[in-house]
Amino acid sequence: MANDPFHQVIPSVDFADVKRGALTQDQIDNIRHRGSVVIRGVLPKSTALDYKQQARDYIAANKDRVRAFPSDDPAVYELYWSPSQAHARAHPNMLAAQTFLTKLWYSSDPNAQISTRYPLTYADRFRIRNPGDGKFALGPHTDGGSLERWEDPEYRRCYSKILEGRWEEYDPFDARHRVTAHQDLYNGAGACSMFRFFQAWLSMSSTGPGEGTLKICPLLKHATAYLILRPFMTTGSIYDLDAAFPGSVPGAAQEYNSVTHPDLDLNETMCSVPHVEPGDYVAWHCDAIHSVDKEHRGTGDSSVIQREAAKTFSPPPDFPGAGGPGELGFQGQLEWKSNAPDRAEYLSTITTALATSGAPVKVLYERSSTAVWLPPDVSKAEIDLEDHESVVRAFQGVDIFISLVGPNEVLKQHAFIRAIPETNVRLFSPSNFTIQHDDQGLGININDAKHAVEKAAWEANIATTVILPGICAEFALNSL
């Protein structure tokens, strides 16, 4: 039985092994087979608990404006842009875990416009479910639309092997038709309109089965085949050709129960996620059937957290109140100009990649920068660009210096050029991370500043090279 507690049906792996690329092929195959995984220790426990406290403080500071449900005992908060959520989404370990998951996918069409190398953030709400709660109970369902799986031609092609009667050949991890599929034909409230490789949440509590946590049906391929073929089946002895799609309601997620999908035997096949600690990461395939414990029978809370909208602090397009004021004006809200997640993601990713190469890495930053975004295991040094000796000292022991400043800081690189001749730096890469257009879409003149930096480096006999970051260059990295 899938719910047998003595069988570890849902795979668990250690983030340290994920980061080192040390998972065995059997482990990876099991994750694909079950369509779900618990990645242990993605964040340090103290960091996850700190994020939860930040969230509580944010709620308390804005209690007169925060929307949550149920209203008498809130469990889900209509908050998307709190500092703790933004910090968690941009943490390099989170990005690494997400990249591992997306790389489980592929496309059988080599020309498909999809990349599994760069994780994207889908902003969602967060949950703090208190013991005894029985109101916040989501029954078995699959997100990503319902009728759309049959109605939309491209979405239907995702399941062509099943519809052709060759369900054994169906590959849930082939993304060939996923990106261009229309998952929300009916503009449903809260319906997801984009393709997500996985859904996932970050645990901020110590919770186990029956304590207000997640349940998953770990029979991904079989359950999906049954769902797609269910309209052609009958529970009696007479074949029913009526156009009926059990559990499929326009504008809603696909739902399941013992009447609509009796052969799934959900009372037996829905499996509780194993015990998780703060910092663990739980992920499940976009087609996986999942639900939430009907009642939280534990003693502690069950807490988890899942770009114009970000700038205006408005709920994202898929959620209630989209386009409205949202969290605009909330106390303690994030300062995007100094804490932009896009900057954090790219800076973290670049630094992590360099550190992974095995070479020692040191990050130089100004006091106004957010070094909190950086990987915890790299050396950091605060510098004052107006203090020449400070810059020279910071460059001691550095062979190659890569600048990651943004457009507003380009000219500050002259401080590096003045200092480098007094050091052993052998190669200097001026920043090419410069935004190309302003908010009105007009070109902004930064090339003169960049050329001035390059000319100054040449005149100082400093060897230089330029890293072309592609799409990253469209984002401003406003700090060192």
PDB file of N, CA and C in Angstrom, residues 204-286:
ATOM      1  N   MET A 204       9.316  25.483   6.904  1.00  0.00           N
ATOM      2  CA  MET A 204       9.800  26.348   7.976  1.00  0.00           C
ATOM      3  C   MET A 204       9.371  25.817   9.334  1.00  0.00           C
ATOM      4  N   SER A 205       9.005  24.527   9.366  1.00  0.00           N
ATOM      5  CA  SER A 205       8.536  23.906  10.604  1.00  0.00           C
ATOM      6  C   SER A 205       8.995  22.455  10.656  1.00  0.00           C
ATOM      7  N   SER A 206       8.903  21.888  11.851  1.00  0.00           N
ATOM      8  CA  SER A 206       9.096  20.447  12.016  1.00  0.00           C
ATOM      9  C   SER A 206       7.720  19.806  11.985  1.00  0.00           C
ATOM     10  N   THR A 207       7.397  19.131  10.906  1.00  0.00           N
ATOM     11  CA  THR A 207       6.069  18.537  10.751  1.00  0.00           C
ATOM     12  C   THR A 207       6.181  17.148  10.147  1.00  0.00           C
ATOM     13  N   GLY A 208       5.185  16.329  10.462  1.00  0.00           N
ATOM     14  CA  GLY A 208       5.148  14.973   9.931  1.00  0.00           C
ATOM     15  C   GLY A 208       3.761  14.622   9.447  1.00  0.00           C
ATOM     16  N   PRO A 209       3.539  13.380   9.042  1.00  0.00           N
ATOM     17  CA  PRO A 209       2.226  12.939   8.567  1.00  0.00           C
ATOM     18  C   PRO A 209       1.129  13.231   9.574  1.00  0.00           C
ATOM     19  N   GLY A 210       0.020  13.756   9.090  1.00  0.00           N
ATOM     20  CA  GLY A 210      -1.119  14.084   9.951  1.00  0.00           C
ATOM     21  C   GLY A 210      -1.006  15.415  10.645  1.00  0.00           C
ATOM     22  N   GLU A 211       0.058  16.152  10.392  1.00  0.00           N
ATOM     23  CA  GLU A 211       0.275  17.424  11.080  1.00  0.00           C
ATOM     24  C   GLU A 211       0.131  18.614  10.132  1.00  0.00           C
ATOM     25  N   GLY A 212      -0.906  18.546   9.302  1.00  0.00           N
ATOM     26  CA  GLY A 212      -1.232  19.673   8.429  1.00  0.00           C
ATOM     27  C   GLY A 212      -0.326  19.825   7.241  1.00  0.00           C
ATOM     28  N   THR A 213       0.244  18.719   6.788  1.00  0.00           N
ATOM     29  CA  THR A 213       1.198  18.810   5.700  1.00  0.00           C
ATOM     30  C   THR A 213       0.640  18.212   4.411  1.00  0.00           C
ATOM     31  N   LEU A 214       1.506  17.863   3.482  1.00  0.00           N
ATOM     32  CA  LEU A 214       1.126  17.475   2.129  1.00  0.00           C
ATOM     33  C   LEU A 214       0.977  15.966   1.974  1.00  0.00           C
ATOM     34  N   LYS A 215       0.063  15.587   1.085  1.00  0.00           N
ATOM     35  CA  LYS A 215      -0.074  14.194   0.684  1.00  0.00           C
ATOM     36  C   LYS A 215       0.032  14.132  -0.841  1.00  0.00           C
ATOM     37  N   ILE A 216       0.670  13.111  -1.353  1.00  0.00           N
ATOM     38  CA  ILE A 216       0.917  12.976  -2.787  1.00  0.00           C
ATOM     39  C   ILE A 216       0.580  11.557  -3.226  1.00  0.00           C
ATOM     40  N   CYS A 217       0.043  11.422  -4.419  1.00  0.00           N
ATOM     41  CA  CYS A 217      -0.138  10.100  -5.021  1.00  0.00           C
ATOM     42  C   CYS A 217       1.141   9.789  -5.806  1.00  0.00           C
ATOM     43  N   PRO A 218       1.946   8.850  -5.345  1.00  0.00           N
ATOM     44  CA  PRO A 218       3.265   8.605  -5.951  1.00  0.00           C
ATOM     45  C   PRO A 218       3.217   7.665  -7.148  1.00  0.00           C
ATOM     46  N   LEU A 219       2.092   7.673  -7.868  1.00  0.00           N
ATOM     47  CA  LEU A 219       1.921   6.814  -9.049  1.00  0.00           C
ATOM     48  C   LEU A 219       1.748   7.713 -10.266  1.00  0.00           C
ATOM     49  N   LEU A 220       2.749   8.547 -10.540  1.00  0.00           N
ATOM     50  CA  LEU A 220       2.620   9.624 -11.511  1.00  0.00           C
ATOM     51  C   LEU A 220       2.154   9.147 -12.876  1.00  0.00           C
ATOM     52  N   LYS A 221       2.851   8.250 -13.478  1.00  0.00           N
ATOM     53  CA  LYS A 221       2.544   7.811 -14.848  1.00  0.00           C
ATOM     54  C   LYS A 221       1.195   7.086 -14.903  1.00  0.00           C
ATOM     55  N   HIS A 222       0.970   6.198 -13.974  1.00  0.00           N
ATOM     56  CA  HIS A 222      -0.273   5.428 -13.970  1.00  0.00           C
ATOM     57  C   HIS A 222      -1.484   6.319 -13.693  1.00  0.00           C
ATOM     58  N   ALA A 223      -1.363   7.208 -12.701  1.00  0.00           N
ATOM     59  CA  ALA A 223      -2.488   8.075 -12.362  1.00  0.00           C
ATOM     60  C   ALA A 223      -2.815   9.036 -13.501  1.00  0.00           C
ATOM     61  N   THR A 224      -1.785   9.543 -14.195  1.00  0.00           N
ATOM     62  CA  THR A 224      -2.012  10.452 -15.317  1.00  0.00           C
ATOM     63  C   THR A 224      -2.711   9.712 -16.461  1.00  0.00           C
ATOM     64  N   ALA A 225      -2.276   8.499 -16.740  1.00  0.00           N
ATOM     65  CA  ALA A 225      -2.926   7.705 -17.795  1.00  0.00           C
ATOM     66  C   ALA A 225      -4.391   7.465 -17.450  1.00  0.00           C
ATOM     67  N   TYR A 226      -4.666   7.142 -16.199  1.00  0.00           N
ATOM     68  CA  TYR A 226      -6.047   6.913 -15.775  1.00  0.00           C
ATOM     69  C   TYR A 226      -6.878   8.186 -15.918  1.00  0.00           C
ATOM     70  N   LEU A 227      -6.319   9.325 -15.506  1.00  0.00           N
ATOM     71  CA  LEU A 227      -7.033  10.593 -15.624  1.00  0.00           C
ATOM     72  C   LEU A 227      -7.412  10.875 -17.078  1.00  0.00           C
ATOM     73  N   ILE A 228      -6.463  10.758 -17.990  1.00  0.00           N
ATOM     74  CA  ILE A 228      -6.713  11.099 -19.389  1.00  0.00           C
ATOM     75  C   ILE A 228      -7.715  10.144 -20.038  1.00  0.00           C
ATOM     76  N   LEU A 229      -7.716   8.899 -19.626  1.00  0.00           N
ATOM     77  CA  LEU A 229      -8.628   7.919 -20.214  1.00  0.00           C
ATOM     78  C   LEU A 229      -9.950   7.796 -19.459  1.00  0.00           C
ATOM     79  N   ARG A 230     -10.064   8.439 -18.300  1.00  0.00           N
ATOM     80  CA  ARG A 230     -11.271   8.315 -17.474  1.00  0.00           C
ATOM     81  C   ARG A 230     -12.546   8.689 -18.211  1.00  0.00           C
ATOM     82  N   PRO A 231     -12.586   9.735 -19.055  1.00  0.00           N
ATOM     83  CA  PRO A 231     -13.846  10.050 -19.750  1.00  0.00           C
ATOM     84  C   PRO A 231     -14.357   8.924 -20.637  1.00  0.00           C
ATOM     85  N   PHE A 232     -13.515   7.985 -20.988  1.00  0.00           N
ATOM     86  CA  PHE A 232     -13.916   6.886 -21.864  1.00  0.00           C
ATOM     87  C   PHE A 232     -14.255   5.624 -21.084  1.00  0.00           C
ATOM     88  N   MET A 233     -14.293   5.746 -19.755  1.00  0.00           N
ATOM     89  CA  MET A 233     -14.561   4.582 -18.920  1.00  0.00           C
ATOM     90  C   MET A 233     -15.910   4.717 -18.230  1.00  0.00           C
ATOM     91  N   THR A 234     -16.363   3.633 -17.684  1.00  0.00           N
ATOM     92  CA  THR A 234     -17.561   3.637 -16.865  1.00  0.00           C
ATOM     93  C   THR A 234     -17.316   2.751 -15.658  1.00  0.00           C
ATOM     94  N   THR A 235     -17.982   3.069 -14.583  1.00  0.00           N
ATOM     95  CA  THR A 235     -17.813   2.261 -13.374  1.00  0.00           C
ATOM     96  C   THR A 235     -18.752   1.063 -13.369  1.00  0.00           C
ATOM     97  N   GLY A 236     -19.724   1.032 -14.286  1.00  0.00           N
ATOM     98  CA  GLY A 236     -20.631  -0.103 -14.385  1.00  0.00           C
ATOM     99  C   GLY A 236     -20.220  -1.050 -15.499  1.00  0.00           C
ATOM    100  N   SER A 237     -21.119  -1.891 -15.884  1.00  0.00           N
ATOM    101  CA  SER A 237     -20.805  -2.873 -16.919  1.00  0.00           C
ATOM    102  C   SER A 237     -21.116  -2.363 -18.315  1.00  0.00           C
ATOM    103  N   ILE A 238     -21.820  -1.234 -18.418  1.00  0.00           N
ATOM    104  CA  ILE A 238     -22.188  -0.692 -19.720  1.00  0.00           C
ATOM    105  C   ILE A 238     -21.239   0.430 -20.087  1.00  0.00           C
ATOM    106  N   TYR A 239     -20.684   0.381 -21.262  1.00  0.00           N
ATOM    107  CA  TYR A 239     -19.758   1.408 -21.728  1.00  0.00           C
ATOM    108  C   TYR A 239     -20.525   2.690 -21.989  1.00  0.00           C
ATOM    109  N   ASP A 240     -20.105   3.774 -21.379  1.00  0.00           N
ATOM    110  CA  ASP A 240     -20.797   5.052 -21.452  1.00  0.00           C
ATOM    111  C   ASP A 240     -20.039   6.002 -22.365  1.00  0.00           C
ATOM    112  N   LEU A 241     -20.664   6.404 -23.470  1.00  0.00           N
ATOM    113  CA  LEU A 241     -20.015   7.307 -24.412  1.00  0.00           C
ATOM    114  C   LEU A 241     -20.457   8.749 -24.231  1.00  0.00           C
ATOM    115  N   ASP A 242     -21.130   9.052 -23.137  1.00  0.00           N
ATOM    116  CA  ASP A 242     -21.516  10.441 -22.865  1.00  0.00           C
ATOM    117  C   ASP A 242     -20.278  11.300 -22.707  1.00  0.00           C
ATOM    118  N   ALA A 243     -20.406  12.586 -23.122  1.00  0.00           N
ATOM    119  CA  ALA A 243     -19.276  13.518 -23.029  1.00  0.00           C
ATOM    120  C   ALA A 243     -19.151  14.006 -21.592  1.00  0.00           C
ATOM    121  N   ALA A 244     -18.579  13.204 -20.745  1.00  0.00           N
ATOM    122  CA  ALA A 244     -18.438  13.567 -19.343  1.00  0.00           C
ATOM    123  C   ALA A 244     -16.973  13.543 -18.962  1.00  0.00           C
ATOM    124  N   PHE A 245     -16.555  14.556 -18.223  1.00  0.00           N
ATOM    125  CA  PHE A 245     -15.173  14.650 -17.746  1.00  0.00           C
ATOM    126  C   PHE A 245     -15.218  14.752 -16.227  1.00  0.00           C
ATOM    127  N   PRO A 246     -15.226  13.630 -15.551  1.00  0.00           N
ATOM    128  CA  PRO A 246     -15.371  13.628 -14.088  1.00  0.00           C
ATOM    129  C   PRO A 246     -14.310  14.475 -13.387  1.00  0.00           C
ATOM    130  N   GLY A 247     -14.778  15.295 -12.451  1.00  0.00           N
ATOM    131  CA  GLY A 247     -13.888  16.123 -11.659  1.00  0.00           C
ATOM    132  C   GLY A 247     -13.310  17.313 -12.389  1.00  0.00           C
ATOM    133  N   SER A 248     -13.764  17.548 -13.630  1.00  0.00           N
ATOM    134  CA  SER A 248     -13.239  18.658 -14.440  1.00  0.00           C
ATOM    135  C   SER A 248     -14.282  19.760 -14.532  1.00  0.00           C
ATOM    136  N   VAL A 249     -13.964  20.910 -13.932  1.00  0.00           N
ATOM    137  CA  VAL A 249     -14.863  22.060 -13.934  1.00  0.00           C
ATOM    138  C   VAL A 249     -14.144  23.231 -14.594  1.00  0.00           C
ATOM    139  N   PRO A 250     -14.768  23.896 -15.572  1.00  0.00           N
ATOM    140  CA  PRO A 250     -14.095  25.020 -16.240  1.00  0.00           C
ATOM    141  C   PRO A 250     -13.606  26.066 -15.241  1.00  0.00           C
ATOM    142  N   GLY A 251     -12.353  26.476 -15.405  1.00  0.00           N
ATOM    143  CA  GLY A 251     -11.796  27.505 -14.540  1.00  0.00           C
ATOM    144  C   GLY A 251     -11.267  26.997 -13.221  1.00  0.00           C
ATOM    145  N   ALA A 252     -11.235  25.687 -13.034  1.00  0.00           N
ATOM    146  CA  ALA A 252     -10.785  25.122 -11.758  1.00  0.00           C
ATOM    147  C   ALA A 252      -9.718  24.070 -12.001  1.00  0.00           C
ATOM    148  N   ALA A 253      -9.078  23.658 -10.921  1.00  0.00           N
ATOM    149  CA  ALA A 253      -8.102  22.578 -11.012  1.00  0.00           C
ATOM    150  C   ALA A 253      -8.819  21.248 -11.213  1.00  0.00           C
ATOM    151  N   GLN A 254      -8.094  20.251 -11.649  1.00  0.00           N
ATOM    152  CA  GLN A 254      -8.653  18.909 -11.789  1.00  0.00           C
ATOM    153  C   GLN A 254      -8.800  18.287 -10.410  1.00  0.00           C
ATOM    154  N   GLU A 255     -10.017  17.860 -10.082  1.00  0.00           N
ATOM    155  CA  GLU A 255     -10.273  17.288  -8.766  1.00  0.00           C
ATOM    156  C   GLU A 255     -10.532  15.790  -8.862  1.00  0.00           C
ATOM    157  N   TYR A 256     -10.297  15.115  -7.742  1.00  0.00           N
ATOM    158  CA  TYR A 256     -10.458  13.664  -7.690  1.00  0.00           C
ATOM    159  C   TYR A 256     -11.159  13.278  -6.391  1.00  0.00           C
ATOM    160  N   ASN A 257     -11.981  12.256  -6.465  1.00  0.00           N
ATOM    161  CA  ASN A 257     -12.542  11.656  -5.256  1.00  0.00           C
ATOM    162  C   ASN A 257     -12.960  10.227  -5.581  1.00  0.00           C
ATOM    163  N   SER A 258     -13.523   9.557  -4.607  1.00  0.00           N
ATOM    164  CA  SER A 258     -13.859   8.144  -4.785  1.00  0.00           C
ATOM    165  C   SER A 258     -14.981   7.922  -5.781  1.00  0.00           C
ATOM    166  N   VAL A 259     -15.753   8.971  -6.082  1.00  0.00           N
ATOM    167  CA  VAL A 259     -16.848   8.844  -7.054  1.00  0.00           C
ATOM    168  C   VAL A 259     -16.347   9.142  -8.460  1.00  0.00           C
ATOM    169  N   THR A 260     -15.600  10.255  -8.603  1.00  0.00           N
ATOM    170  CA  THR A 260     -15.154  10.648  -9.939  1.00  0.00           C
ATOM    171  C   THR A 260     -14.047   9.737 -10.482  1.00  0.00           C
ATOM    172  N   HIS A 261     -13.189   9.254  -9.603  1.00  0.00           N
ATOM    173  CA  HIS A 261     -12.057   8.433 -10.031  1.00  0.00           C
ATOM    174  C   HIS A 261     -11.878   7.257  -9.067  1.00  0.00           C
ATOM    175  N   PRO A 262     -12.842   6.349  -9.039  1.00  0.00           N
ATOM    176  CA  PRO A 262     -12.831   5.286  -8.031  1.00  0.00           C
ATOM    177  C   PRO A 262     -11.634   4.352  -8.117  1.00  0.00           C
ATOM    178  N   ASP A 263     -11.138   4.113  -9.322  1.00  0.00           N
ATOM    179  CA  ASP A 263     -10.064   3.128  -9.470  1.00  0.00           C
ATOM    180  C   ASP A 263      -8.716   3.623  -8.956  1.00  0.00           C
ATOM    181  N   LEU A 264      -8.611   4.906  -8.624  1.00  0.00           N
ATOM    182  CA  LEU A 264      -7.364   5.409  -8.028  1.00  0.00           C
ATOM    183  C   LEU A 264      -7.223   4.993  -6.573  1.00  0.00           C
ATOM    184  N   ASP A 265      -8.376   4.621  -5.960  1.00  0.00           N
ATOM    185  CA  ASP A 265      -8.352   4.164  -4.560  1.00  0.00           C
ATOM    186  C   ASP A 265      -7.567   5.144  -3.696  1.00  0.00           C
ATOM    187  N   LEU A 266      -7.980   6.412  -3.732  1.00  0.00           N
ATOM    188  CA  LEU A 266      -7.210   7.488  -3.112  1.00  0.00           C
ATOM    189  C   LEU A 266      -7.030   7.328  -1.609  1.00  0.00           C
ATOM    190  N   ASN A 267      -7.950   6.658  -0.945  1.00  0.00           N
ATOM    191  CA  ASN A 267      -7.787   6.463   0.496  1.00  0.00           C
ATOM    192  C   ASN A 267      -6.538   5.641   0.807  1.00  0.00           C
ATOM    193  N   GLU A 268      -6.114   4.855  -0.159  1.00  0.00           N
ATOM    194  CA  GLU A 268      -4.941   4.007   0.041  1.00  0.00           C
ATOM    195  C   GLU A 268      -3.695   4.539  -0.654  1.00  0.00           C
ATOM    196  N   THR A 269      -3.884   5.278  -1.748  1.00  0.00           N
ATOM    197  CA  THR A 269      -2.723   5.646  -2.563  1.00  0.00           C
ATOM    198  C   THR A 269      -2.190   7.049  -2.297  1.00  0.00           C
ATOM    199  N   MET A 270      -2.927   7.879  -1.541  1.00  0.00           N
ATOM    200  CA  MET A 270      -2.387   9.189  -1.183  1.00  0.00           C
ATOM    201  C   MET A 270      -1.418   9.017  -0.022  1.00  0.00           C
ATOM    202  N   CYS A 271      -0.183   9.401  -0.249  1.00  0.00           N
ATOM    203  CA  CYS A 271       0.898   9.128   0.696  1.00  0.00           C
ATOM    204  C   CYS A 271       1.369  10.419   1.360  1.00  0.00           C
ATOM    205  N   SER A 272       1.456  10.436   2.660  1.00  0.00           N
ATOM    206  CA  SER A 272       1.925  11.614   3.379  1.00  0.00           C
ATOM    207  C   SER A 272       3.403  11.848   3.138  1.00  0.00           C
ATOM    208  N   VAL A 273       3.757  13.117   3.002  1.00  0.00           N
ATOM    209  CA  VAL A 273       5.168  13.469   2.891  1.00  0.00           C
ATOM    210  C   VAL A 273       5.868  13.079   4.189  1.00  0.00           C
ATOM    211  N   PRO A 274       7.069  12.526   4.123  1.00  0.00           N
ATOM    212  CA  PRO A 274       7.786  12.163   5.349  1.00  0.00           C
ATOM    213  C   PRO A 274       8.018  13.374   6.241  1.00  0.00           C
ATOM    214  N   HIS A 275       8.430  13.120   7.458  1.00  0.00           N
ATOM    215  CA  HIS A 275       8.725  14.198   8.402  1.00  0.00           C
ATOM    216  C   HIS A 275       9.754  15.149   7.800  1.00  0.00           C
ATOM    217  N   VAL A 276       9.469  16.447   7.897  1.00  0.00           N
ATOM    218  CA  VAL A 276      10.386  17.459   7.374  1.00  0.00           C
ATOM    219  C   VAL A 276      10.779  18.425   8.481  1.00  0.00           C
ATOM    220  N   GLU A 277      11.958  18.996   8.317  1.00  0.00           N
ATOM    221  CA  GLU A 277      12.481  19.988   9.237  1.00  0.00           C
ATOM    222  C   GLU A 277      12.594  21.333   8.526  1.00  0.00           C
ATOM    223  N   PRO A 278      12.703  22.437   9.270  1.00  0.00           N
ATOM    224  CA  PRO A 278      12.919  23.734   8.629  1.00  0.00           C
ATOM    225  C   PRO A 278      14.133  23.692   7.702  1.00  0.00           C
ATOM    226  N   GLY A 279      13.944  24.175   6.479  1.00  0.00           N
ATOM    227  CA  GLY A 279      15.022  24.157   5.499  1.00  0.00           C
ATOM    228  C   GLY A 279      14.928  23.036   4.492  1.00  0.00           C
ATOM    229  N   ASP A 280      14.039  22.046   4.749  1.00  0.00           N
ATOM    230  CA  ASP A 280      13.811  20.983   3.767  1.00  0.00           C
ATOM    231  C   ASP A 280      12.910  21.504   2.645  1.00  0.00           C
ATOM    232  N   TYR A 281      13.043  20.919   1.484  1.00  0.00           N
ATOM    233  CA  TYR A 281      12.334  21.385   0.289  1.00  0.00           C
ATOM    234  C   TYR A 281      11.552  20.220  -0.297  1.00  0.00           C
ATOM    235  N   VAL A 282      10.247  20.393  -0.461  1.00  0.00           N
ATOM    236  CA  VAL A 282       9.370  19.340  -0.968  1.00  0.00           C
ATOM    237  C   VAL A 282       8.874  19.737  -2.354  1.00  0.00           C
ATOM    238  N   ALA A 283       9.049  18.865  -3.332  1.00  0.00           N
ATOM    239  CA  ALA A 283       8.671  19.182  -4.710  1.00  0.00           C
ATOM    240  C   ALA A 283       7.889  18.033  -5.316  1.00  0.00           C
ATOM    241  N   TRP A 284       6.922  18.367  -6.187  1.00  0.00           N
ATOM    242  CA  TRP A 284       6.148  17.346  -6.873  1.00  0.00           C
ATOM    243  C   TRP A 284       5.866  17.786  -8.307  1.00  0.00           C
ATOM    244  N   HIS A 285       5.804  16.831  -9.203  1.00  0.00           N
ATOM    245  CA  HIS A 285       5.574  17.033 -10.636  1.00  0.00           C
ATOM    246  C   HIS A 285       4.276  17.811 -10.870  1.00  0.00           C
ATOM    247  N   CYS A 286       4.254  18.618 -11.941  1.00  0.00           N
ATOM    248  CA  CYS A 286       3.087  19.469 -12.200  1.00  0.00           C
ATOM    249  C   CYS A 286       1.804  18.668 -12.416  1.00  0.00           C
TER     250      CYS A 286
END
